[in-house]
C-alpha positions in Angstrom: 0.0 0.0 0.0 1.1 3.5 -0.6 -1.0 5.3 1.9 0.9 7.3 4.5 1.3 5.6 7.8 0.2 2.2 6.6 1.8 -1.3 6.7 0.6 -3.7 4.0 1.7 -7.3 3.6 3.7 -9.1 0.9 5.5 -12.4 0.6 6.2 -15.5 -1.5 3.5 -18.0 -2.4 3.5 -21.4 -0.8 1.1 -24.2 -0.7 -1.9 -24.6 1.5 -0.3 -27.5 3.3 2.8 -25.8 4.5 3.6 -27.0 8.0 4.9 -23.7 9.3 4.7 -20.2 7.9 7.7 -18.0 8.1 7.8 -15.2 10.7 7.1 -11.6 10.0 9.8 -9.0 9.7 9.3 -5.4 11.0 10.1 -2.2 9.2 10.4 1.3 10.6 8.9 3.4 7.9 5.2 4.0 8.4 4.7 5.1 4.8 6.3 2.0 3.2 6.1 -0.5 6.0 5.4 -4.0 4.8 5.0 -7.4 6.5 7.5 -9.7 4.9 8.1 -13.4 5.5 11.7 -14.2 6.2 13.3 -17.5 7.0 14.4 -18.0 10.6 15.6 -20.9 12.7 13.0 -22.7 14.8 12.9 -22.2 18.5 13.3 -25.2 20.8 9.8 -26.4 21.9 8.8 -27.4 25.5 8.0 -31.0 26.2 4.7 -32.4 25.2 3.7 -32.5 28.9 3.4 -28.7 29.0 2.8 -27.8 25.3 1.0 -29.6 22.5 1.7 -28.5 18.9 -0.3 -29.2 15.8 -0.2 -28.0 12.2 -2.4 -28.8 9.3 0.1 -31.4 8.0 -0.4 -33.6 11.1 -2.2 -36.9 10.8 -5.9 -36.9 11.6 -7.2 -38.5 14.8 -10.7 -39.8 15.4 -10.5 -42.0 18.5 -8.2 -42.1 21.5 -8.0 -45.8 22.6 -5.9 -47.0 25.4 -4.3 -43.7 25.9 -3.9 -41.0 28.7 -6.1 -37.9 28.9 -3.1 -36.0 27.5 -3.4 -37.9 24.2 -7.1 -37.0 24.1 -6.2 -33.3 24.5 -3.6 -33.6 21.8 -6.2 -35.1 19.5 -8.5 -32.2 20.3 -5.9 -29.7 19.5 -5.1 -31.4 16.2 -8.7 -31.5 15.1 -9.3 -27.9 16.3 -6.4 -26.8 14.1 -7.9 -28.6 11.1 -11.2 -26.9 11.8 -9.5 -23.5 11.8 -7.9 -24.4 8.4 -11.1 -25.7 6.9 -13.2 -23.0 8.5 -15.7 -25.8 9.3 -16.4 -27.8 12.4 -17.2 -31.2 10.8 -13.8 -32.7 11.7 -14.8 -32.3 15.4 -18.3 -33.6 15.0 -17.6 -37.3 15.9 -14.9 -36.4 18.5 -16.9 -33.9 20.7 -19.9 -35.1 22.6 -20.6 -31.5 23.7 -23.2 -30.4 21.2 -23.7 -27.0 22.7 -20.0 -26.1 22.0 -20.1 -27.9 18.7 -23.0 -25.6 17.6 -21.2 -22.5 19.0 -18.0 -23.4 17.2 -19.9 -24.1 14.0 -21.6 -20.7 14.0 -18.3 -18.9 14.6 -16.4 -20.7 11.9 -19.2 -20.2 9.4 -19.1 -16.5 10.3 -15.3 -16.4 9.7 -15.7 -18.3 6.4 -18.4 -15.9 5.1 -16.3 -12.8 6.1 -13.1 -14.1 4.5 -14.8 -15.0 1.3 -16.2 -11.5 1.1 -12.7 -10.1 1.7 -11.2 -12.4 -0.9 -9.0 -13.9 1.8 -8.3 -17.6 2.0 -6.6 -19.6 4.8 -3.3 -21.0 3.4 -2.3 -22.9 6.5 -2.8 -23.0 10.2 -0.8 -24.0 13.3 -2.1 -24.4 16.8 -0.1 -24.9 20.1 -1.8 -25.7 23.4 -0.2 -25.0 26.7 -1.6 -26.7 29.8 -2.3 -23.9 32.2 -4.1 -25.7 35.0 -5.1 -29.4 35.6 -7.5 -30.8 38.1 -7.2 -34.6 37.9 -9.1 -37.5 39.4 -9.3 -41.2 38.5 -12.3 -40.8 36.2 -12.4 -37.1 35.3 -9.9 -34.4 34.3 -10.6 -30.7 34.0 -7.9 -28.9 31.9 -7.4 -25.2 31.2 -5.5 -24.8 28.0 -4.0 -21.8 26.3 -4.4 -22.1 22.5 -1.9 -20.1 20.3 -3.4 -20.1 16.8 -1.5 -18.9 13.8 -3.4 -18.6 10.5 -1.5 -17.9 7.3 -3.9 -15.9 5.0 -3.7 -15.4 1.2 -5.4 -12.3 -0.3 -4.8 -11.1 -3.8 -1.7 -13.3 -4.2 -0.1 -11.8 -1.1 0.3 -13.5 2.3 0.2 -12.4 5.9 0.2 -14.2 9.3 -2.4 -13.5 12.0 -2.1 -14.8 15.5 -4.3 -15.0 18.6 -4.2 -16.7 22.0 -7.3 -18.1 23.6 -8.2 -19.9 26.8 -10.5 -23.0 26.8 -11.5 -25.2 29.6 -11.9 -28.9 28.7 -13.7 -31.6 30.7 -12.5 -35.1 30.0 -14.1 -38.4 31.3 -12.7 -41.9 31.3 -14.7 -44.3 29.1 -13.2 -47.8 29.4 -9.7 -47.7 27.9 -10.1 -44.2 26.4 -10.7 -40.6 27.5 -13.5 -38.5 25.9 -13.7 -34.7 25.7 -17.3 -34.2 27.1 -17.4 -30.4 27.5 -15.6 -27.4 26.2 -16.0 -23.9 27.6 -14.2 -21.0 25.8 -13.1 -18.2 28.2 -14.4 -15.0 26.6 -12.1 -12.5 28.3 -13.0 -9.6 25.9 -16.4 -9.4 27.5 -15.1 -8.8 31.0 -14.8 -5.1 31.9 -11.8 -4.0 33.9 -13.9 -2.7 36.9 -17.1 -4.9 36.6 -20.4 -4.3 34.9 -20.7 -0.7 35.9 -17.3 0.3 34.4 -19.0 2.4 31.7 -20.2 4.7 34.5 -16.8 5.4 36.1 -15.7 8.3 34.0 -17.5 11.0 32.0 -15.2 13.5 30.3 -16.2 17.1 30.7 -17.0 19.1 27.6 -14.2 21.6 28.4 -10.6 20.7 29.0 -9.9 21.0 32.8 -7.4 23.6 33.9 -5.8 21.1 36.3 -4.5 19.0 33.4 -0.8 18.5 33.1 0.9 17.1 30.0 3.8 14.9 30.7 6.3 14.1 27.9 6.7 10.4 27.2 10.1 8.7 27.9 11.7 6.5 25.3 11.7 3.7 24.6 8.6 3.0 26.6 9.0 4.1 30.3 7.2 6.8 32.2 8.9 9.9 33.5 8.5 10.7 37.2 6.2 13.6 37.6 8.4 16.6 38.2 7.5 20.2 39.0 9.4 21.5 36.0 7.1 19.4 33.7 4.0 21.2 34.8 3.6 23.3 31.6 1.4 22.1 28.8 3.4 20.7 25.9 2.3 21.1 22.3 3.5 20.2 18.8 4.5 16.7 19.8 4.9 14.3 16.8 2.9 11.1 17.1 5.3 8.3 16.0 3.0 5.7 14.5 5.9 3.4 13.7 6.9 3.3 17.4 3.4 2.7 18.6 3.0 -0.3 16.2 6.5 -1.6 17.0 5.6 -1.5 20.7 2.3 -3.3 20.0 4.1 -6.1 18.1 6.7 -6.5 20.9 4.2 -6.8 23.8 1.1 -8.3 22.2 1.3 -11.7 24.0 2.9 -10.7 27.3 3.0 -7.8 29.8 5.7 -5.1 29.9 7.1 -5.4 33.5 7.3 -1.6 33.6 3.5 -1.5 33.9 0.8 -3.1 36.0 -0.6 -6.2 34.3 -4.4 -6.4 34.6 -6.5 -9.5 34.2 -8.4 -7.5 31.6 -5.5 -5.7 30.0 -6.7 -4.6 26.5 -7.0 -0.8 27.2 -3.9 -0.7 29.5 -2.0 -2.3 26.6 -3.4 0.1 24.0 -2.6 3.1 26.2 1.0 1.9 26.6 1.2 1.7 22.8 -0.1 5.2 22.3 2.3 6.5 25.0 5.2 4.6 23.3 4.3 6.5 20.1 4.9 9.8 21.8 1.5 10.9 23.1 1.9 13.0 26.3 0.1 11.9 29.4 -2.7 14.3 30.6 -2.1 14.1 34.3 -4.9 15.4 36.6 -4.4 13.2 39.6 -8.1 12.4 39.4 -9.0 8.9 38.2 -12.1 10.1 36.5 -10.4 12.7 34.3 -7.3 13.0 32.1 -5.3 10.1 30.6 -2.3 9.2 32.9 -0.5 6.4 34.6 1.9 6.4 37.7 1.6 2.8 38.8 0.7 1.4 42.2 1.8 3.1 45.5 1.1 1.8 49.0 -1.6 -0.5 47.6 -3.3 2.3 45.7 -4.0 2.4 42.0 -2.5 5.5 40.4 -3.9 5.7 36.9 -6.9 7.2 35.3 -9.9 5.1 34.2 -9.3 6.2 30.7 -5.9 4.5 30.8 -7.3 1.1 31.7 -11.0 1.0 30.9 -12.2 0.7 27.3 -15.4 2.7 27.8 -13.5 5.5 29.7 -10.9 5.7 26.9 -13.7 5.8 24.3 -15.2 8.8 26.2 -11.8 10.5 26.5 -10.9 10.2 22.8 -14.4 11.4 21.8 -14.0 14.8 23.5 -12.5 17.5 21.3 -9.3 19.1 22.7 -6.5 21.1 21.0 -3.5 19.7 22.9 -2.3 16.4 24.4 -3.8 13.1 23.4 -6.8 13.7 21.2 -8.5 12.0 18.3 -10.7 12.5 15.3 -13.5 10.0 15.0 -13.8 8.4 11.6 -16.8 6.7 10.1 -15.1 3.7 8.4 -12.1 1.5 9.4 -10.3 2.1 6.1 -9.8 5.7 7.1 -7.5 4.7 10.0 -3.7 4.7 10.0 -1.0 2.8 12.0 -1.3 3.6 15.7 -5.0 4.5 15.6 -7.6 3.0 17.9 -10.8 0.9 17.6 -13.2 0.3 20.5 -15.9 -2.4 20.6 -19.4 -2.4 22.1 -20.3 -6.1 21.8 -24.0 -5.8 22.5 -24.8 -2.4 21.0 -25.9 -1.1 24.4 -23.5 1.8 24.4 -21.0 0.1 26.8 -17.6 -0.3 25.2 -15.7 -3.3 26.5 -12.7 -3.8 24.3 -9.9 -1.8 22.7 -7.4 -2.5 19.9 -4.7 -0.6 18.1 -4.0 -0.7 14.3 -0.7 -2.4 13.5 -0.9 -3.4 9.8 -3.2 -3.5 6.8 -4.3 -6.2 4.4 -4.0 -5.9 0.7 -7.4 -4.2 0.5 -6.3 -1.5 2.9 -8.4 -2.7 5.8 -6.9 -2.6 9.3 -5.2 -5.5 11.1 -5.1 -4.9 14.9 -3.3 -6.0 18.0 -4.8 -6.6 21.4 -3.7 -8.1 24.7 -6.5 -9.4 27.0 -7.0 -12.1 24.4 -3.5 -11.7 22.9 -3.9 -10.9 19.2 -1.5 -9.9 16.5 -2.5 -8.6 13.0 -6.1 -9.8 13.5 -8.7 -8.6 11.2 -10.3 -5.5 12.7 -14.0 -6.6 12.9 -13.5 -9.5 15.5 -16.1 -11.7 13.9 -13.7 -14.6 14.7 -14.4 -13.9 18.5 -17.0 -15.6 20.6 -17.6 -12.1 22.1 -19.0 -10.8 18.7 -22.7 -10.5 18.3 -25.0 -9.1 15.5 -25.4 -6.0 17.7 -21.7 -5.3 17.9 -20.8 -1.6 17.2 -17.4 0.1 16.7 -15.9 3.5 17.1 -12.9 4.4 15.0 -10.4 7.0 16.4 -7.7 8.6 14.3 -4.9 10.2 16.4 -3.4 13.2 14.6 0.2 13.4 13.5 0.8 16.3 15.8 -0.5 16.4 19.4 
């Protein structure tokens, strides 16, 4: 793509059955940035006891006879990966006895298939790894919490890109003679869980006028916060927003927490705020949690950050208010109007309560945004989130473009 501030993808063509796609290389220029696939050495994998790996070249499995429950989990991961590649749940139909989840998965995959066909994008390969997070084991029943790391290699208009996401699922397995059956699957839909509970959307309401007690604090580089100092009490203007740095930070920390910041159980907006800050946006420090956009950390057990830093609905409100200096945004009507480092927020039910935030980190060959997130870690995921269990027909979005100069 030639649009300013956009990354598009490009790469060599390989077959649908490739076992492992090549990793993505970063580039610093926001105007000419492109995702390219370069060869790299494989990293040593943990033992099968803690991590299960499957690609679409693995042999199929339909029954788990005379094996441990771990073998049943491995078979589930292999079939799950095949379903991701096929965008159809039929390969799991005979394996899963949980019809409720089977129907839920079928609806989601059908939704993804229809969307990707509309985009002109086809899955060219898939790889899934499953980490055992927690195990409750008895003689006849096992409950396993697994972390699925899904990589999908997509082809669109002759070009390729890799999208990644990490999801949690809880599996119930029951012994049946000499085999173990997966009898229930529960996806953990973390995007739906607000940072401060169901009333999080009521925590902050930005005033129409910019408060006089706001203080703009210059960002430190690479990504750390300055201590608040008296000499920094003057408002700062004319700061360049570095979209390339915001996207680079997003790609660095998409699947883990930066130890310089608090890591929340629901971390999407905290992560997006860090990315914006890494791009050069100055904090708007008011010392009041219900106003400004700021972060100091935790002190004596107290949380020292604004709701707008950590809560999606509060960030949505903050960006929607017009201001002439500091972090501000221009709301756009369509996703294709966004650039690198811009923000999308998500109202899953269409009830006016925004529960999820993402940051734009790349673009597909049609110029549509690919986004990163962190509560359910996602990298270069298609912006509309129709591949999420959190998505509903009532889902609404808001698109925020951050100006080049703040």
